[in-house]
Coordinates of C-alpha atoms in Angstrom, one line a residue:
V188 CA 36.5 -6.1 87.8
S189 CA 34.1 -4.7 90.3
R190 CA 31.3 -4.7 87.7
L191 CA 32.0 -8.5 87.1
V192 CA 31.6 -9.1 90.8
V193 CA 28.4 -7.0 91.0
R194 CA 27.0 -9.0 88.1
G195 CA 28.0 -12.3 89.7
I196 CA 26.2 -11.2 92.9
A197 CA 23.1 -10.2 91.0
R198 CA 23.0 -13.6 89.2
G199 CA 23.5 -15.5 92.5
E200 CA 26.9 -16.8 91.3
F201 CA 28.8 -15.0 94.0
R202 CA 27.9 -14.4 97.6
R203 CA 27.3 -10.8 98.8
V204 CA 30.6 -9.1 99.2
E205 CA 31.9 -5.6 98.7
P206 CA 33.1 -5.5 95.1
D207 CA 35.8 -2.9 95.7
V208 CA 37.3 -5.1 98.4
V209 CA 37.5 -8.0 95.9
V210 CA 39.4 -5.7 93.5
L211 CA 41.8 -4.8 96.3
A212 CA 42.3 -8.4 97.2
L213 CA 43.1 -9.2 93.6
V214 CA 45.4 -6.2 92.8
S215 CA 47.3 -5.8 96.1
P216 CA 49.4 -9.0 95.7
L217 CA 50.4 -7.9 92.2
I218 CA 51.6 -4.6 93.6
V219 CA 53.5 -6.3 96.4
M220 CA 55.1 -8.7 94.0
C221 CA 56.2 -5.8 91.7
L222 CA 57.6 -3.8 94.6
H223 CA 59.4 -6.8 96.0
R224 CA 60.9 -7.9 92.6
H225 CA 62.2 -4.4 91.7
A226 CA 62.9 -2.7 95.0
I227 CA 63.5 -5.3 97.6
S228 CA 64.7 -8.5 95.9
P229 CA 68.0 -7.0 94.6
H230 CA 69.0 -6.2 98.1
V231 CA 68.1 -9.4 100.1
A232 CA 69.2 -13.0 100.2
P233 CA 68.0 -15.3 97.4
Y234 CA 65.1 -16.6 99.5
S235 CA 62.3 -14.3 98.5
L236 CA 58.8 -14.1 97.1
T237 CA 60.1 -14.6 93.5
R238 CA 60.9 -18.2 94.5
F239 CA 57.2 -18.9 94.5
P240 CA 56.0 -18.5 90.9
D241 CA 52.5 -19.9 91.6
L242 CA 51.9 -17.5 94.5
F243 CA 49.5 -15.3 92.6
S244 CA 47.6 -18.2 91.0
Q245 CA 47.1 -19.7 94.4
H246 CA 46.0 -16.4 95.8
L247 CA 43.6 -15.9 92.9
E248 CA 42.1 -19.4 93.6
F249 CA 41.7 -18.5 97.2
V250 CA 39.9 -15.2 96.4
L251 CA 37.6 -16.9 93.8
E252 CA 36.7 -19.8 96.2
G253 CA 35.7 -17.2 98.7
L254 CA 33.3 -15.6 96.3
I255 CA 31.4 -18.7 95.4
Q256 CA 27.8 -18.8 96.5
R257 CA 27.2 -21.9 98.6
P258 CA 23.8 -23.4 99.3
P259 CA 22.7 -22.8 102.9

């Protein structure tokens, strides 16, 4: 994934960001969702992260919008 970000920066498609931070921004929510679903959710009230099925897609959109190169 970081190579895709580097390539996007080189082509002017993405603004200059640290590629490894982008990878962490994309992967961390998945890890949190997995931990929550398997370790926390069975022990808490029904109101939990699993009630928001589009949470990751919204986060992905947020990250990708932040990468877009905008004209000055």
